[in-house]
Tab-separated table of C-alpha atoms and ligand atoms in Angstrom:
chain	number	residue	atom	x	y	z
A	1	MET	CA	-0.103	7.629	-15.840
A	2	LYS	CA	-2.877	6.590	-13.510
A	3	VAL	CA	-1.920	7.339	-9.911
A	4	ALA	CA	-3.577	6.014	-6.725
A	5	VAL	CA	-2.949	8.181	-3.677
A	6	ASP	CA	-3.759	6.688	-0.285
A	7	ILE	CA	-5.245	8.780	2.528
A	8	ASP	CA	-4.295	7.345	5.914
A	9	GLY	CA	-0.555	7.289	6.499
A	10	VAL	CA	0.084	9.321	3.322
A	11	LEU	CA	-2.077	12.458	3.636
A	12	LEU	CA	-3.538	12.109	7.115
A	13	ASP	CA	-1.694	11.037	10.282
A	14	ILE	CA	-4.629	8.986	11.526
A	15	ILE	CA	-2.538	6.887	13.893
A	16	ILE	CA	-1.789	9.908	16.107
A	17	GLU	CA	-5.496	10.362	16.793
A	18	TYR	CA	-5.859	6.569	17.078
A	19	CYS	CA	-3.244	6.394	19.861
A	20	LYS	CA	-4.924	9.285	21.722
A	21	ILE	CA	-8.319	7.553	21.739
A	22	PHE	CA	-6.808	4.161	22.549
A	23	ASN	CA	-4.750	5.505	25.472
A	24	LYS	CA	-7.716	7.348	26.938
A	25	ARG	CA	-9.905	4.258	26.689
A	26	TYR	CA	-7.432	1.646	27.927
A	27	GLY	CA	-5.052	3.658	30.144
A	28	THR	CA	-2.023	3.008	27.931
A	29	HIS	CA	0.727	5.342	26.665
A	30	TYR	CA	1.221	4.340	23.054
A	31	GLN	CA	2.644	6.711	20.487
A	32	LYS	CA	2.903	6.577	16.707
A	33	LYS	CA	6.449	5.221	16.938
A	34	ASP	CA	5.109	2.187	18.829
A	35	VAL	CA	2.986	1.138	15.844
A	36	THR	CA	5.614	-1.073	14.283
A	37	SER	CA	3.425	-3.514	12.350
A	38	TRP	CA	0.266	-3.427	10.229
A	39	ASP	CA	-1.481	-5.659	12.786
A	40	PHE	CA	-0.184	-3.656	15.762
A	41	PHE	CA	-3.375	-4.324	17.749
A	42	LYS	CA	-2.361	-7.974	18.197
A	43	GLU	CA	0.668	-6.847	20.222
A	44	TRP	CA	-1.563	-4.436	22.126
A	45	ASN	CA	-3.741	-7.341	23.232
A	46	ILE	CA	-7.001	-6.250	21.669
A	47	ASP	CA	-9.034	-8.148	19.135
A	48	GLU	CA	-9.439	-6.914	15.607
A	49	GLU	CA	-13.068	-5.878	15.996
A	50	THR	CA	-12.269	-3.646	18.961
A	51	ALA	CA	-9.245	-2.255	17.150
A	52	PHE	CA	-11.267	-1.399	14.054
A	53	ARG	CA	-14.059	0.166	16.082
A	54	ILE	CA	-11.657	3.026	16.867
A	55	PHE	CA	-10.752	3.401	13.191
A	56	PHE	CA	-14.452	3.570	12.287
A	57	GLU	CA	-15.040	6.227	14.938
A	58	ILE	CA	-12.286	8.311	13.387
A	59	TYR	CA	-13.620	7.701	9.862
A	60	ALA	CA	-16.980	9.069	11.035
A	61	ASN	CA	-15.342	12.184	12.465
A	62	SER	CA	-11.836	12.979	11.257
A	63	SER	CA	-11.734	16.598	12.360
A	64	ASN	CA	-8.932	15.991	14.909
A	65	VAL	CA	-6.710	13.982	12.573
A	66	PRO	CA	-3.556	15.959	11.676
A	67	PHE	CA	-2.398	16.447	8.096
A	68	ILE	CA	0.928	14.780	7.322
A	69	ASP	CA	2.835	17.180	5.089
A	70	SER	CA	1.975	20.786	4.178
A	71	ASP	CA	3.763	20.340	0.811
A	72	ALA	CA	1.234	17.703	-0.271
A	73	PRO	CA	-1.541	19.935	-1.731
A	74	ASP	CA	0.730	21.819	-4.167
A	75	ILE	CA	2.529	18.687	-5.270
A	76	LEU	CA	-0.738	16.790	-5.689
A	77	LYS	CA	-2.150	19.613	-7.823
A	78	LYS	CA	0.866	19.473	-10.142
A	79	LEU	CA	0.697	15.678	-10.362
A	80	ASN	CA	-2.990	15.834	-11.268
A	81	LYS	CA	-2.197	18.216	-14.146
A	82	SER	CA	0.105	15.781	-15.910
A	83	HIS	CA	-1.368	12.507	-14.605
A	84	GLU	CA	-4.714	11.097	-13.591
A	85	VAL	CA	-4.774	11.150	-9.784
A	86	SER	CA	-7.349	9.215	-7.764
A	87	ILE	CA	-7.621	9.169	-3.999
A	88	VAL	CA	-7.890	5.475	-3.123
A	89	SER	CA	-8.551	4.421	0.444
A	90	ALA	CA	-9.668	1.438	2.466
A	91	ARG	CA	-12.021	3.664	4.422
A	92	LEU	CA	-15.512	2.282	3.897
A	93	PRO	CA	-17.711	3.901	1.206
A	94	GLU	CA	-20.203	5.105	3.835
A	95	TYR	CA	-17.568	7.590	5.014
A	96	GLN	CA	-17.186	9.216	1.573
A	97	ASN	CA	-18.735	12.581	2.561
A	98	GLU	CA	-16.604	12.881	5.668
A	99	ILE	CA	-13.376	12.209	3.800
A	100	VAL	CA	-14.174	14.600	0.938
A	101	LYS	CA	-14.905	17.299	3.530
A	102	LYS	CA	-11.730	16.524	5.477
A	103	LEU	CA	-9.608	16.704	2.310
A	104	ARG	CA	-11.298	19.995	1.393
A	105	ASP	CA	-10.462	21.372	4.861
A	106	HIS	CA	-6.810	20.759	3.991
A	107	ASN	CA	-7.155	22.380	0.570
A	108	ILE	CA	-7.283	19.143	-1.410
A	109	LEU	CA	-10.099	19.669	-3.872
A	110	HIS	CA	-12.036	17.475	-6.275
A	111	LYS	CA	-11.043	18.110	-9.938
A	112	VAL	CA	-8.126	20.332	-8.884
A	113	HIS	CA	-6.048	17.885	-6.858
A	114	TYR	CA	-7.715	14.609	-7.822
A	115	LYS	CA	-10.150	13.152	-10.327
A	116	GLU	CA	-12.155	10.918	-8.014
A	117	VAL	CA	-12.283	9.220	-4.621
A	118	ILE	CA	-12.386	5.421	-4.641
A	119	LEU	CA	-13.199	3.742	-1.324
A	120	LEU	CA	-12.645	0.006	-0.964
A	121	HIS	CA	-13.042	-2.583	1.736
A	122	HIS	CA	-9.887	-3.248	3.769
A	123	TYR	CA	-9.846	-6.974	2.888
A	124	PRO	CA	-7.847	-8.430	1.329
A	125	SER	CA	-5.092	-6.056	2.393
A	126	ASP	CA	-3.796	-5.702	-1.183
A	127	ILE	CA	-7.263	-5.099	-2.696
A	128	LYS	CA	-6.072	-1.853	-4.284
A	129	LEU	CA	-4.041	-3.842	-6.789
A	130	ARG	CA	-7.308	-5.049	-8.358
A	131	GLU	CA	-7.775	-1.492	-9.554
A	132	ASN	CA	-5.665	-0.699	-12.554
A	133	PHE	CA	-3.169	1.990	-11.542
A	134	ASP	CA	0.380	2.550	-12.771
A	135	ILE	CA	1.662	4.171	-9.590
A	136	TYR	CA	0.529	3.731	-6.002
A	137	ILE	CA	1.500	6.097	-3.196
A	138	ASP	CA	0.776	4.103	-0.060
A	139	ASP	CA	2.108	3.145	3.368
A	140	ASN	CA	0.720	-0.417	3.405
A	141	PRO	CA	3.508	-3.044	3.706
A	142	ASN	CA	1.174	-5.722	2.282
A	143	LEU	CA	1.016	-3.813	-0.995
A	144	ALA	CA	4.806	-3.778	-1.100
A	145	GLU	CA	4.816	-7.581	-1.013
A	146	SER	CA	2.088	-8.128	-3.611
A	147	ILE	CA	3.164	-5.531	-6.170
A	148	LYS	CA	6.582	-7.143	-6.551
A	149	ASN	CA	5.016	-9.724	-8.879
A	150	LEU	CA	3.226	-7.192	-11.065
A	151	LYS	CA	5.036	-5.787	-14.068
A	152	GLY	CA	4.651	-2.162	-15.102
A	153	ARG	CA	3.314	-1.024	-11.739
A	154	THR	CA	5.188	0.925	-9.110
A	155	LEU	CA	4.687	1.526	-5.396
A	156	LEU	CA	6.064	4.602	-3.710
A	157	LEU	CA	6.031	3.291	-0.147
A	158	TYR	CA	5.478	6.172	2.275
A	159	ASP	CA	7.921	5.680	5.127
A	160	GLN	CA	6.116	4.870	8.386
A	161	PRO	CA	7.032	2.937	11.565
A	162	TRP	CA	4.801	0.030	10.432
A	163	ASN	CA	6.546	-0.551	7.104
A	164	GLN	CA	10.184	-0.545	8.214
A	165	HIS	CA	10.506	-4.272	7.463
A	166	SER	CA	9.529	-3.865	3.816
A	167	ILE	CA	12.381	-4.388	1.399
A	168	CYS	CA	12.323	-1.630	-1.199
A	169	GLU	CA	13.795	-2.717	-4.516
A	170	ASN	CA	12.812	-2.808	-8.203
A	171	ASN	CA	9.233	-1.485	-8.402
A	172	VAL	CA	8.963	-0.624	-4.691
A	173	ILE	CA	10.560	2.705	-3.797
A	174	ARG	CA	10.602	4.188	-0.298
A	175	VAL	CA	9.631	7.869	-0.028
A	176	TYR	CA	10.003	10.044	3.054
A	177	ASN	CA	7.786	13.062	2.373
A	178	TRP	CA	5.859	14.750	-0.448
A	179	LYS	CA	8.884	16.638	-1.846
A	180	ASP	CA	10.538	13.258	-2.139
A	181	ILE	CA	7.459	11.974	-4.012
A	182	ALA	CA	7.764	14.874	-6.501
A	183	LEU	CA	11.439	14.001	-7.094
A	184	LYS	CA	10.702	10.311	-7.618
A	185	PHE	CA	7.976	11.179	-10.141
A	186	LYS	CA	10.508	13.114	-12.231
A	187	GLU	CA	12.534	9.905	-12.474
A	188	LEU	CA	9.471	7.807	-13.341
A	189	GLU	CA	8.037	10.145	-16.013
B	201	MG	MG1	-2.658	4.001	4.353
C-alpha cells in the first residue's frame, strides 16, 4: 500500500514551539491544549498572515521543535519495508532541506524510513487527497471530512486537541500514538 505520513502533529510537535514563540511575542500564555481548532489563530485574534509567519519561521529553523513519539522511527522503518511510505507535508517546498535534516536528526532516514518527501502548499486544506495514497497518517481534521467520500482510502487521524470534533467512523480511524498506528496497520493489511 502507498502510505502518506504527515510531519507536523504526527512526527513533530510543532505547536509546542509555536506557542512559545507566540507567547513571547504577544505576552500570552497559550499551551498546546489551548489549540482546539485548525484555525486557532482566529480565536487568538491574529490574522492568518501573522499566524503563518510564525509557522514559516519554524519551518526555516526547526531545531527546537520536539519529536512526538520515540517509537515512531522503528515503526516507520518496518512500515516502509512492507509498504511504500512517503513523508507528505504542507510545509512549503523551499523548506525541503531543513525538514530532511530535522528528520535525520531524529533518526528518520531517506530510503530506510521513507521513499520520498513530498511538500505541498497548505491550500486547499485537503490538497493531500489529490495525491494517490491508500493510507494517510495525519492530524488534519479537514482531511477527515474530505476522505469520507473517497472509497478505498483510509485516514489514521492522529489524536490532537485540534481534531477532537472529528467523527471517526468507516475509513477514518483515530490513533493515539505510533504503537497504536502499528496495531491498526495489522488490521488493515
Ligand atoms: Mg499535520
